[in-house]
Short mmCIF file of C-alpha atoms and ligand atoms in Angstrom, two decimals:
data_model
loop_
_atom_site.label_atom_id
_atom_site.label_comp_id
_atom_site.label_asym_id
_atom_site.label_seq_id
_atom_site.Cartn_x
_atom_site.Cartn_y
_atom_site.Cartn_z
CA UNK W 102 15.30 -31.70 -13.07
CA UNK W 103 11.80 -32.63 -13.96
CA UNK W 104 10.04 -30.94 -16.43
CA UNK W 105 7.32 -29.23 -14.37
CA UNK W 106 10.37 -27.07 -12.46
CA UNK W 107 11.95 -26.61 -16.10
CA UNK W 108 8.90 -24.89 -17.21
CA UNK W 109 8.58 -22.84 -14.07
CA UNK W 110 11.94 -21.99 -14.73
CA UNK W 111 12.11 -20.51 -18.21
CA UNK W 112 8.79 -19.31 -18.39
CA UNK W 113 9.38 -16.66 -15.39
CA UNK W 114 12.68 -14.96 -16.49
CA UNK W 115 12.01 -11.82 -14.01
CA UNK W 116 13.64 -12.54 -10.56
CA UNK W 117 11.40 -10.30 -7.97
CA UNK W 118 12.91 -8.80 -5.36
CA UNK W 119 10.95 -8.35 -2.29
CA UNK W 120 12.84 -5.88 0.18
CA UNK W 121 11.95 -6.64 3.77
CA UNK W 122 14.11 -4.11 5.02
CA UNK W 123 11.54 -1.67 6.37
CA UNK W 124 9.60 -5.03 8.54
CA UNK W 125 11.91 -7.97 9.32
CA UNK W 126 15.36 -5.70 8.87
CA UNK W 127 13.51 -3.40 11.67
CA UNK W 128 13.13 -6.37 13.90
CA UNK W 129 17.17 -6.21 14.94
CA UNK W 130 17.28 -4.96 18.20
CA UNK W 131 18.37 -1.11 17.57
CA UNK W 132 17.22 -0.74 14.31
CA UNK W 133 13.97 1.04 14.94
CA UNK W 134 13.00 3.77 12.67
CA UNK W 135 11.00 6.30 12.75
CA UNK W 136 7.67 6.80 10.07
CA UNK W 137 9.60 9.59 8.19
CA UNK W 138 12.90 7.45 7.89
CA UNK W 139 10.62 4.60 6.71
CA UNK W 140 9.75 6.68 4.41
CA UNK W 141 13.11 8.05 2.60
CA UNK W 142 13.73 4.32 2.95
CA UNK W 143 11.12 3.22 1.10
CA UNK W 144 11.73 5.87 -1.82
CA UNK W 145 15.10 4.73 -1.88
CA UNK W 146 13.92 1.36 -2.51
CA UNK W 147 11.62 2.67 -5.24
CA UNK W 148 14.11 4.79 -6.60
CA UNK W 149 16.48 1.45 -7.45
CA UNK W 150 12.93 -0.13 -8.89
CA UNK W 151 12.33 -2.42 -6.13
CA UNK W 152 9.06 -5.17 -7.27
CA UNK W 153 7.87 -5.19 -3.48
CA UNK W 154 8.29 -3.21 -0.91
CA UNK W 155 7.64 -4.89 2.89
CA UNK W 156 6.73 -1.85 4.77
CA UNK W 157 5.77 -3.42 8.48
CA UNK W 158 3.43 -5.08 10.50
CA UNK W 159 0.43 -3.13 11.13
CA UNK W 160 -1.04 -4.63 13.71
CA UNK W 161 2.16 -4.66 15.46
CA UNK W 162 1.73 -0.64 17.09
CA UNK W 163 0.02 2.36 16.30
CA UNK W 164 3.47 3.72 14.61
CA UNK W 165 3.83 0.03 12.47
CA UNK W 166 0.19 0.96 11.10
CA UNK W 167 1.36 4.57 10.73
CA UNK W 168 4.54 3.95 8.68
CA UNK W 169 2.80 1.65 6.29
CA UNK W 170 0.12 3.85 5.65
CA UNK W 171 2.21 6.89 5.20
CA UNK W 172 4.80 4.06 2.80
CA UNK W 173 1.75 3.08 0.97
CA UNK W 174 0.71 6.83 0.47
CA UNK W 175 3.54 7.70 -1.11
CA UNK W 176 5.24 4.70 -3.15
CA UNK W 177 3.87 4.38 -6.95
CA UNK W 178 5.82 2.42 -8.89
CA UNK W 179 6.70 -0.71 -6.46
CA UNK W 180 3.82 -2.85 -4.36
CA UNK W 181 4.24 -2.31 -0.88
CA UNK W 182 3.02 -5.29 1.18
CA UNK W 183 2.07 -5.57 5.35
CA UNK W 184 2.34 -8.43 7.03
CA UNK W 185 -0.04 -10.22 8.98
CA UNK W 186 -0.59 -13.37 11.27
CA UNK W 187 -2.96 -15.71 9.95
CA UNK W 188 -5.93 -13.49 12.15
CA UNK W 189 -8.65 -11.60 11.52
CA UNK W 190 -7.64 -8.96 13.47
CA UNK W 191 -4.21 -8.38 11.67
CA UNK W 192 -5.48 -8.99 8.14
CA UNK W 193 -8.46 -6.34 8.67
CA UNK W 194 -5.21 -3.74 10.61
CA UNK W 195 -3.25 -4.94 7.37
CA UNK W 196 -6.06 -4.13 5.18
CA UNK W 197 -6.85 -1.00 6.13
CA UNK W 198 -3.21 0.23 6.38
CA UNK W 199 -2.88 -0.53 2.50
CA UNK W 200 -5.69 1.39 1.50
CA UNK W 201 -3.90 4.17 -0.10
CA UNK W 202 -1.42 1.86 -1.77
CA UNK W 203 -1.41 1.74 -5.74
CA UNK W 204 -0.53 -1.74 -5.50
CA UNK W 205 -0.93 -3.67 -2.18
CA UNK W 206 0.29 -6.45 -1.20
CA UNK W 207 -0.84 -8.56 2.25
CA UNK W 208 1.51 -10.97 3.91
CA UNK W 209 -0.05 -13.76 5.52
CA UNK W 210 1.63 -16.47 7.97
CA UNK W 211 1.24 -19.17 10.00
CA UNK W 212 3.68 -21.58 11.28
CA UNK W 213 3.88 -25.29 9.45
CA UNK W 214 6.94 -27.11 11.68
CA UNK W 215 5.86 -29.46 14.24
CA UNK W 216 8.07 -27.45 17.02
CA UNK W 217 6.43 -24.60 16.27
CA UNK W 218 3.01 -26.23 15.76
CA UNK W 219 3.12 -27.72 19.39
CA UNK W 220 5.03 -26.18 21.28
CA UNK W 221 4.43 -22.35 20.52
CA UNK W 222 0.48 -22.27 18.46
CA UNK W 223 0.08 -25.90 20.49
CA UNK W 224 -2.15 -26.56 17.30
CA UNK W 225 -2.80 -29.62 16.01
CA UNK W 226 -1.53 -29.82 12.10
CA UNK W 227 -5.00 -29.86 10.39
CA UNK W 228 -6.32 -26.83 11.93
CA UNK W 229 -3.32 -24.67 11.14
CA UNK W 230 -4.28 -25.48 7.88
CA UNK W 231 -7.52 -24.40 7.54
CA UNK W 232 -6.47 -21.11 9.84
CA UNK W 233 -3.60 -20.89 6.72
CA UNK W 234 -6.75 -20.94 4.21
CA UNK W 235 -8.87 -19.08 6.13
CA UNK W 236 -6.38 -16.23 6.46
CA UNK W 237 -5.79 -16.21 2.94
CA UNK W 238 -9.57 -15.63 1.65
CA UNK W 239 -9.86 -12.76 4.37
CA UNK W 240 -6.64 -11.00 2.37
CA UNK W 241 -8.08 -11.88 -0.74
CA UNK W 242 -11.63 -9.64 0.09
CA UNK W 243 -8.71 -6.35 0.08
CA UNK W 244 -6.49 -7.11 -2.36
CA UNK W 245 -6.23 -9.87 -4.98
CA UNK W 246 -1.99 -9.77 -4.43
CA UNK W 247 -1.95 -12.17 -1.68
CA UNK W 248 1.58 -14.05 -0.30
CA UNK W 249 1.17 -16.97 2.15
CA UNK W 250 3.95 -18.14 4.29
CA UNK W 251 4.60 -21.41 6.14
CA UNK W 252 6.99 -20.37 8.44
CA UNK W 253 10.10 -22.65 9.60
CA UNK W 254 9.45 -24.14 5.90
CA UNK W 255 12.89 -25.10 6.48
CA UNK W 256 11.64 -27.50 9.62
CA UNK W 257 8.71 -28.35 8.33
CA UNK W 258 7.41 -31.75 6.66
CA UNK W 259 7.66 -31.62 2.99
CA UNK W 260 4.43 -33.70 2.93
CA UNK W 261 2.92 -31.30 5.12
CA UNK W 262 3.82 -28.38 3.54
CA UNK W 263 2.34 -29.33 0.32
CA UNK W 264 -0.72 -29.99 1.62
CA UNK W 265 -0.59 -26.51 2.77
CA UNK W 266 0.44 -25.06 -0.40
CA UNK W 267 -1.52 -26.86 -2.46
CA UNK W 268 -4.58 -25.24 -0.24
CA UNK W 269 -3.65 -21.65 0.26
CA UNK W 270 -3.10 -21.53 -3.58
CA UNK W 271 -6.64 -22.94 -4.10
CA UNK W 272 -7.94 -20.25 -1.76
CA UNK W 273 -6.48 -17.11 -3.86
CA UNK W 274 -2.78 -17.35 -2.58
CA UNK W 275 -0.72 -15.95 -5.72
CA UNK W 276 3.00 -16.09 -3.88
CA UNK W 277 4.21 -18.80 -1.44
CA UNK W 278 7.36 -18.00 0.22
CA UNK W 279 9.55 -20.72 1.70
CA UNK W 280 10.58 -19.13 4.90
CA UNK W 281 14.13 -20.58 6.42
CA UNK W 282 12.93 -18.64 9.71
CA UNK W 283 15.82 -20.16 12.27
CA UNK W 284 18.52 -19.91 9.29
CA UNK W 285 18.75 -23.70 9.46
CA UNK W 286 19.20 -24.97 6.31
CA UNK W 287 21.84 -26.28 4.24
CA UNK W 288 21.72 -24.79 0.57
CA UNK W 289 21.65 -27.82 -1.45
CA UNK W 290 18.92 -29.07 0.80
CA UNK W 291 17.30 -26.25 0.69
CA UNK W 292 17.39 -25.45 -3.00
CA UNK W 293 16.00 -29.01 -3.26
CA UNK W 294 13.16 -28.41 -0.83
CA UNK W 295 11.70 -25.64 -3.14
CA UNK W 296 12.28 -27.43 -5.89
CA UNK W 297 10.08 -30.11 -4.39
CA UNK W 298 7.72 -28.71 -3.26
CA UNK W 299 7.25 -26.73 -7.27
CA UNK W 300 7.48 -30.47 -8.42
CA UNK W 301 4.98 -31.90 -6.37
CA UNK W 302 2.13 -29.54 -5.07
CA UNK W 303 -0.60 -30.04 -8.00
CA UNK W 304 -1.34 -26.16 -8.65
CA UNK W 305 2.19 -24.72 -7.88
CA UNK W 306 2.61 -22.95 -11.61
CA UNK W 307 -1.02 -20.80 -9.98
CA UNK W 308 1.73 -19.24 -8.10
CA UNK W 309 4.91 -17.68 -7.42
CA UNK W 310 7.36 -19.23 -5.54
CA UNK W 311 9.80 -17.54 -2.99
CA UNK W 312 12.21 -17.70 -0.36
CA UNK W 313 13.03 -15.93 2.80
CA UNK W 314 16.45 -17.03 4.51
CA UNK W 315 18.01 -15.99 7.36
CA UNK W 316 21.97 -15.88 8.79
CA UNK W 317 22.12 -17.90 11.26
CA UNK W 318 24.51 -19.62 9.89
CA UNK W 319 25.81 -17.24 6.98
CA UNK W 320 23.83 -19.08 4.34
CA UNK W 321 21.24 -16.88 3.56
CA UNK W 322 22.56 -15.89 0.40
CA UNK W 323 23.48 -18.95 -0.47
CA UNK W 324 20.51 -20.73 0.65
CA UNK W 325 18.46 -17.87 -1.70
CA UNK W 326 20.75 -18.96 -4.49
CA UNK W 327 20.21 -22.34 -4.17
CA UNK W 328 16.47 -22.24 -4.12
CA UNK W 329 16.74 -19.57 -7.68
CA UNK W 330 18.29 -22.45 -9.49
CA UNK W 331 15.53 -24.69 -8.23
CA UNK W 332 12.49 -22.12 -9.36
CA UNK W 333 12.18 -19.45 -7.01
CA UNK W 334 11.57 -16.58 -8.59
CA UNK W 335 10.88 -14.29 -5.91
CA UNK W 336 13.91 -13.44 -3.26
CA UNK W 337 13.20 -12.09 0.01
CA UNK W 338 15.77 -9.66 1.22
CA UNK W 339 17.03 -6.69 3.13
CA UNK W 340 19.56 -3.62 2.53
CA UNK W 341 22.75 -4.84 3.98
CA UNK W 342 21.13 -8.20 5.48
CA UNK W 343 19.27 -5.99 8.04
CA UNK W 344 17.55 -8.21 10.19
CA UNK W 345 16.35 -10.40 13.18
CA UNK W 346 19.40 -12.05 14.60
CA UNK W 347 22.34 -12.65 12.09
CA UNK W 348 19.65 -11.03 9.38
CA UNK W 349 17.73 -11.21 6.08
CA UNK W 350 19.46 -12.50 3.01
CA UNK W 351 21.04 -8.93 1.84
CA UNK W 352 19.58 -7.46 -1.49
CA UNK W 353 22.83 -6.17 -2.61
CA UNK W 354 24.42 -10.09 -2.85
CA UNK W 355 21.53 -11.56 -4.43
CA UNK W 356 21.06 -9.13 -6.78
CA UNK W 357 24.41 -8.82 -8.06
CA UNK W 358 25.13 -12.48 -7.69
CA UNK W 359 22.32 -12.82 -10.06
CA UNK W 360 22.95 -9.62 -12.27
CA UNK W 361 27.11 -11.15 -12.48
CA UNK W 362 26.56 -14.39 -13.38
CA UNK W 363 23.85 -15.05 -16.08
CA UNK W 364 25.99 -17.46 -17.31
CA UNK W 365 24.16 -19.75 -13.97
CA UNK W 366 21.26 -17.79 -13.80
CA UNK W 367 18.25 -17.79 -16.20
CA UNK W 368 16.35 -15.14 -14.62
CA UNK W 369 17.38 -11.47 -13.99
CA UNK W 370 15.77 -8.29 -11.44
CA UNK W 371 14.93 -5.02 -12.56
CA UNK W 372 16.99 -3.12 -10.28
CA UNK W 373 18.77 -0.38 -10.99
CA UNK W 374 21.89 -1.62 -9.20
CA UNK W 375 23.43 2.02 -9.29
CA UNK W 376 21.22 2.94 -6.34
CA UNK W 377 22.49 0.45 -4.15
CA UNK W 378 25.24 2.10 -2.73
CA UNK W 379 23.77 5.04 -1.37
CA UNK W 380 20.79 2.69 0.09
CA UNK W 381 22.76 1.16 1.53
CA UNK W 382 24.41 3.81 3.37
CA UNK W 383 20.80 5.09 3.95
CA UNK W 384 19.88 2.33 6.11
CA UNK W 385 23.10 1.89 7.76
CA UNK W 386 23.33 6.29 8.67
CA UNK W 387 19.61 5.84 9.65
CA UNK W 388 19.74 2.65 11.83
CA UNK W 389 23.17 3.33 12.64
CA UNK W 390 24.38 -0.49 12.10
CA UNK W 391 27.78 0.50 9.83
CA UNK W 392 28.43 -1.32 7.42
CA UNK W 393 31.59 -3.69 8.24
CA UNK W 394 34.52 -2.49 5.43
CA UNK W 395 34.82 -6.32 3.51
CA UNK W 396 31.92 -6.36 3.16
CA UNK W 397 30.74 -7.31 -0.21
CA UNK W 398 29.71 -5.14 -2.82
CA UNK W 399 28.29 -2.32 -0.58
CA UNK W 400 31.46 -2.57 2.37
CA UNK W 401 34.25 0.63 1.67
CA UNK W 402 36.93 -2.21 0.29
CA UNK W 403 34.75 -3.82 -1.88
CA UNK W 404 36.56 -2.73 -4.28
CA UNK W 405 39.87 -1.75 -2.98
CA UNK W 406 43.01 -3.66 -4.46
CA UNK W 407 45.90 -2.85 -1.66
CA UNK W 408 48.29 -5.66 -3.13
CA UNK W 409 50.55 -4.86 -5.44
CA UNK W 410 50.35 -7.46 -8.01
CA UNK W 411 46.47 -7.13 -8.16
CA UNK W 412 47.50 -2.87 -8.68
CA UNK W 413 49.04 -4.09 -11.19
CA UNK W 414 46.91 -6.80 -12.92
CA UNK W 415 44.32 -4.36 -12.33
CA UNK W 416 46.05 -1.55 -14.04
CA UNK W 417 46.83 -4.18 -17.06
CA UNK W 418 43.41 -5.22 -17.38
CA UNK W 419 40.24 -4.00 -14.75
CA UNK W 420 39.02 -7.83 -15.32
CA UNK W 421 41.85 -9.45 -14.11
CA UNK W 422 40.68 -9.17 -10.44
CA UNK W 423 37.53 -7.48 -10.73
CA UNK W 424 33.86 -9.34 -11.54
CA UNK W 425 32.06 -5.98 -11.28
CA UNK W 426 32.26 -2.34 -11.88
CA UNK W 427 32.08 -0.33 -8.54
CA UNK W 428 30.09 2.53 -10.09
CA UNK W 429 27.31 -0.50 -11.48
CA UNK W 430 26.40 -0.73 -8.03
CA UNK W 431 26.61 3.44 -7.35
CA UNK W 432 30.41 3.41 -5.77
CA UNK W 433 30.69 7.72 -6.58
CA UNK W 434 34.62 8.07 -8.40
CA UNK W 435 34.59 10.32 -5.64
CA UNK W 436 35.92 13.75 -7.29
CA UNK W 437 36.31 16.79 -5.81
CA UNK W 438 32.92 18.39 -6.95
CA UNK W 439 33.05 21.87 -4.71
CA UNK W 440 34.89 24.14 -3.03
CA UNK W 441 34.25 27.29 -1.10
CA UNK W 442 34.22 29.50 -4.22
CA UNK W 443 31.38 27.53 -5.74
CA UNK W 444 28.21 29.00 -6.17
CA UNK W 445 24.51 28.34 -5.41
CA UNK W 446 23.73 27.03 -8.87
CA UNK W 447 26.79 25.11 -8.67
CA UNK W 448 25.90 23.46 -5.72
CA UNK W 449 21.70 23.56 -6.54
CA UNK W 450 23.06 20.92 -10.05
CA UNK W 451 25.54 19.23 -8.46
CA UNK W 452 22.26 17.76 -5.92
CA UNK W 453 20.36 17.06 -9.16
CA UNK W 454 23.09 15.01 -10.84
CA UNK W 455 23.37 13.17 -7.01
CA UNK W 456 19.82 12.78 -7.40
CA UNK W 457 19.35 14.35 -4.55
CA UNK W 458 15.93 16.72 -4.37
CA UNK W 459 15.52 18.81 -1.79
CA UNK W 460 11.46 19.54 -1.08
CA UNK W 461 11.61 23.78 -1.04
CA UNK W 462 13.61 26.68 -1.47
CA UNK W 463 13.50 27.09 1.82
CA UNK W 464 15.49 23.32 2.05
CA UNK W 465 17.98 24.35 -0.71
CA UNK W 466 18.92 27.40 1.17
CA UNK W 467 19.60 25.75 4.68
CA UNK W 468 21.46 23.27 3.40
CA UNK W 469 23.38 25.44 0.84
CA UNK W 470 24.60 27.52 4.58
CA UNK W 471 25.13 24.33 5.80
CA UNK W 472 27.52 24.09 2.41
CA UNK W 473 29.31 27.28 2.84
CA UNK W 474 30.05 26.29 6.64
CA UNK W 475 31.76 23.06 5.81
CA UNK W 476 33.21 24.76 3.07
CA UNK W 477 35.03 27.44 5.52
CA UNK W 478 36.09 24.96 7.63
CA UNK W 479 37.18 21.88 4.91
CA UNK W 480 39.19 22.95 1.59
CA UNK W 481 37.54 20.34 -1.14
CA UNK W 482 33.87 19.12 -0.80
CA UNK W 483 33.19 16.02 -1.63
CA UNK W 484 29.83 13.98 -2.82
CA UNK W 485 29.59 12.10 0.48
CA UNK W 486 30.20 15.69 1.92
CA UNK W 487 27.28 16.86 0.02
CA UNK W 488 24.90 14.07 0.86
CA UNK W 489 25.94 14.24 4.23
CA UNK W 490 24.53 17.50 4.16
CA UNK W 491 20.96 16.79 3.20
CA UNK W 492 21.57 13.81 5.81
CA UNK W 493 21.98 15.75 8.55
CA UNK W 494 19.08 18.47 8.32
CA UNK W 495 17.22 14.97 7.55
CA UNK W 496 18.46 13.37 11.00
CA UNK W 497 17.14 16.78 12.43
CA UNK W 498 13.69 16.86 12.77
CA UNK W 499 11.53 19.60 13.93
CA UNK W 500 10.74 20.52 16.85
CA UNK W 501 12.70 18.73 18.72
CA UNK W 502 13.24 19.36 22.12
CA UNK W 503 16.45 19.66 23.14
CA UNK W 504 19.51 21.43 21.08
CA UNK W 505 23.31 22.33 20.65
CA UNK W 506 23.38 25.43 21.01
CA UNK W 507 27.44 26.00 22.13
CA UNK W 508 30.09 23.33 22.76
CA UNK W 509 33.63 24.15 24.27
CA UNK W 510 35.87 21.06 24.97
CA UNK W 511 39.63 21.86 26.60
CA UNK W 512 41.70 19.05 26.24
CA UNK W 513 45.56 19.19 27.41
CA UNK W 514 48.07 16.63 28.27
CA UNK W 515 48.19 15.63 31.77
CA UNK W 516 44.68 17.07 32.42
CA UNK W 517 41.33 15.87 32.81
CA UNK W 518 39.16 16.92 29.32
CA UNK W 519 35.85 19.04 29.98
CA UNK W 520 33.20 19.95 28.37
CA UNK W 521 31.16 23.28 28.91
CA UNK W 522 27.62 22.92 26.61
CA UNK W 523 24.35 25.19 26.46
CA UNK W 524 21.68 23.29 25.72
CA UNK W 525 18.16 24.03 24.21
CA UNK W 526 15.87 21.96 26.23
CA UNK W 527 12.15 23.02 25.00
CA UNK W 528 11.73 26.83 26.53
CA UNK W 529 14.87 26.95 28.71
CA UNK W 530 19.16 27.66 27.57
CA UNK W 531 21.08 25.49 30.08
CA UNK W 532 24.74 25.24 30.28
CA UNK W 533 25.84 22.76 31.87
CA UNK W 534 29.70 21.55 32.74
CA UNK W 535 31.10 17.73 32.70
CA UNK W 536 34.54 15.99 32.74
CA UNK W 537 35.30 12.80 30.87
CA UNK W 538 37.84 9.64 29.95
CA UNK W 539 38.92 11.98 26.74
CA UNK W 540 36.83 15.16 25.35
CA UNK W 541 33.92 12.82 23.73
CA UNK W 542 33.24 11.30 27.44
CA UNK W 543 33.18 14.60 28.74
CA UNK W 544 30.81 16.15 26.36
CA UNK W 545 28.20 13.22 27.00
CA UNK W 546 28.96 13.48 30.66
CA UNK W 547 27.92 17.21 30.51
CA UNK W 548 24.89 16.53 29.13
CA UNK W 549 23.71 13.97 31.14
CA UNK W 550 24.49 16.44 34.56
CA UNK W 551 21.39 17.91 32.95
CA UNK W 552 19.42 15.54 31.15
CA UNK W 553 20.23 12.93 33.27
CA UNK W 554 18.24 10.26 31.21
CA UNK W 555 18.79 7.09 32.98
CA UNK W 556 19.96 6.01 29.56
CA UNK W 557 22.77 3.23 28.76
CA UNK W 558 25.18 3.82 26.05
CA UNK W 559 25.26 0.24 24.04
CA UNK W 560 27.45 1.71 21.10
CA UNK W 561 29.58 4.53 20.04
CA UNK W 562 31.11 4.67 16.23
CA UNK W 563 32.95 7.39 14.61
CA UNK W 564 32.96 6.51 10.99
CA UNK W 565 35.14 9.58 8.37
CA UNK W 566 32.94 9.97 5.79
CA UNK W 567 35.99 11.18 3.35
CA UNK W 568 39.78 10.70 4.20
CA UNK W 569 41.46 12.93 4.75
CA UNK W 570 42.56 14.27 8.44
CA UNK W 571 39.83 17.72 7.98
CA UNK W 572 37.52 14.94 6.36
CA UNK W 573 33.49 15.17 8.20
CA UNK W 574 33.38 12.32 11.28
CA UNK W 575 29.80 11.00 11.00
CA UNK W 576 29.37 10.01 14.45
CA UNK W 577 26.39 6.88 15.72
CA UNK W 578 25.45 6.29 19.32
CA UNK W 579 23.04 3.26 20.40
CA UNK W 580 21.22 4.17 23.75
CA UNK W 581 18.99 1.69 25.58
CA UNK W 582 16.46 2.82 28.23
CA UNK W 583 14.39 0.49 30.23
CA UNK W 584 14.57 -2.42 27.12
CA UNK W 585 13.86 0.58 24.22
CA UNK W 586 16.80 1.53 21.86
CA UNK W 587 17.84 4.49 19.75
CA UNK W 588 20.31 5.66 17.42
CA UNK W 589 21.10 8.70 16.95
CA UNK W 590 23.80 10.39 14.70
CA UNK W 591 25.68 13.12 13.82
CA UNK W 592 28.30 14.36 10.95
CA UNK W 593 30.55 17.27 11.71
CA UNK W 594 34.74 18.19 10.91
CA UNK W 595 35.14 18.21 14.32
CA UNK W 596 34.00 14.58 16.17
CA UNK W 597 33.14 16.22 19.33
CA UNK W 598 30.35 18.35 17.78
CA UNK W 599 29.03 15.35 15.78
CA UNK W 600 29.25 13.07 19.22
CA UNK W 601 27.10 15.65 20.59
CA UNK W 602 25.21 16.41 17.69
CA UNK W 603 24.65 12.31 17.82
CA UNK W 604 23.65 12.08 21.28
CA UNK W 605 21.42 14.39 21.24
CA UNK W 606 19.61 13.04 18.08
CA UNK W 607 19.20 10.24 20.03
CA UNK W 608 17.98 11.69 23.68
CA UNK W 609 15.45 13.63 21.20
CA UNK W 610 13.93 10.48 19.54
CA UNK W 611 13.38 8.53 22.87
CA UNK W 612 11.73 12.18 23.90
CA UNK W 613 8.93 10.30 21.37
CA UNK W 614 6.64 8.02 22.47
CA UNK W 615 7.05 4.36 22.18
CA UNK W 616 4.26 2.65 20.79
CA UNK W 617 6.04 -0.48 19.81
CA UNK W 618 4.50 -3.50 21.28
CA UNK W 619 6.18 -5.81 18.83
CA UNK W 620 4.22 -8.93 19.06
CA UNK W 621 6.05 -12.07 18.56
CA UNK W 622 5.15 -13.10 14.66
CA UNK W 623 4.42 -16.97 15.95
CA UNK W 624 2.05 -15.54 18.89
CA UNK W 625 -1.32 -16.87 17.24
O1 KIV D 884 11.76 -15.43 9.26
C1 KIV D 884 10.44 -15.46 8.77
O2 KIV D 884 9.66 -16.65 9.12
C2 KIV D 884 9.64 -14.74 8.08
C3 KIV D 884 8.14 -14.70 8.50
C4 KIV D 884 7.02 -14.06 9.02
C5 KIV D 884 8.14 -14.89 6.64
O3 KIV D 884 9.94 -13.31 8.75
ZN1 ZN D 885 12.05 -13.24 8.48
#
């Protein structure tokens, strides 16, 4: 490594975490989030001490603008970022959305690879360079924290990248982000690219170098870490690796790799890693994208030892088979905390130990009443149950059009299951029946018999929140209608009731107008 790279590396030993769950993560088909859901996730990211939260792409739609504005209004300890193509209208919109932020960043980008410039932008390289410089200057009118990305840098020519990067740093960019937009790169090559850019761009010491890797070949984390070894000091990532196509680099893997292998990486993040698992669960619950059991760090099996030899080793010395402690990434020991006889104070104090803050006494009373209902059905109430009680409230927003009043299902050997449902639809109460292949199918058919939503069921999944046959089932339903995809969630000890809640939750989301236009990222 050259002197310049070494200098860059040792003088900045903090690795900045730039989370783009709310922007690139949301670009996963079916992962769209409401403004309130984005605010909840942003607060969880802030609590985890994420440095920068990319809250959205304000020009994309009025809804995206509102979400960035709402996040910018409530977040105080993280920088809030908005994405903008290298266009005046995008930058103005991002600047406007970020106005309330205590600390803001505008992230502007334009493609620099030959294929993108020629086939998509239909622009000459010199014009791309000029547009990049103009965009950075415009963004500087709103904030002195400006990030520039040469989109598809992973397939761009190094000489041209050097020219563009030097020019945008001169124009005022303070972070240079190198995206592997299509997930094409291989770690040693991507690391070398970042090292070469830091080495060759004459004013590279005036900016932080960042990377943004996609996971098309399963290498997003590997590529990002290779870049860190070559001087990158910001990584763009998402919770659970959510993101376009195969996703982005996953935040939890980057953060824990760097933290666990301090002998290899001469930098570390500021993150409170105990917030990782709660945040992962929140994102999975909101988006309806389940986390695979064997997913590193946040999968339910990530710290489970099945083989006798491993269990024996762990009992003798944890480090024989464990390189991280489950508690350090936020897995709770899931101990039984409360039961049927627990009072309101015990409930309240366990919520505050879990860092779950309800906004008002009324919300606390409502949550306590849901807790009592659950305790009647379930002997032992675990931490995960408490989180689900609170989440269930979050899924059920005020002023919903459809509400489940009651559900009765009859399922018998040799008979076709049938369901009777009473639904509130606006001001009316409607009773409906349906039959189906199983009790859940019958319940959905009954709902559809009156709603006629015209949707296609894309996904139905059930996860048990804790173990045991009396566990609550957390159901996710994903519905598609005319290209629009929404997810609904519900939780109950009765999975048919949880399923009906999830289905109705998704239908309520479809009731709300879809204002997303989603211009293509490279559509400059
Ligand atoms: O993947 C990509 O290139 C992007 C840019 C906007 C950074 O998401
Ligand atoms: Zn991306």
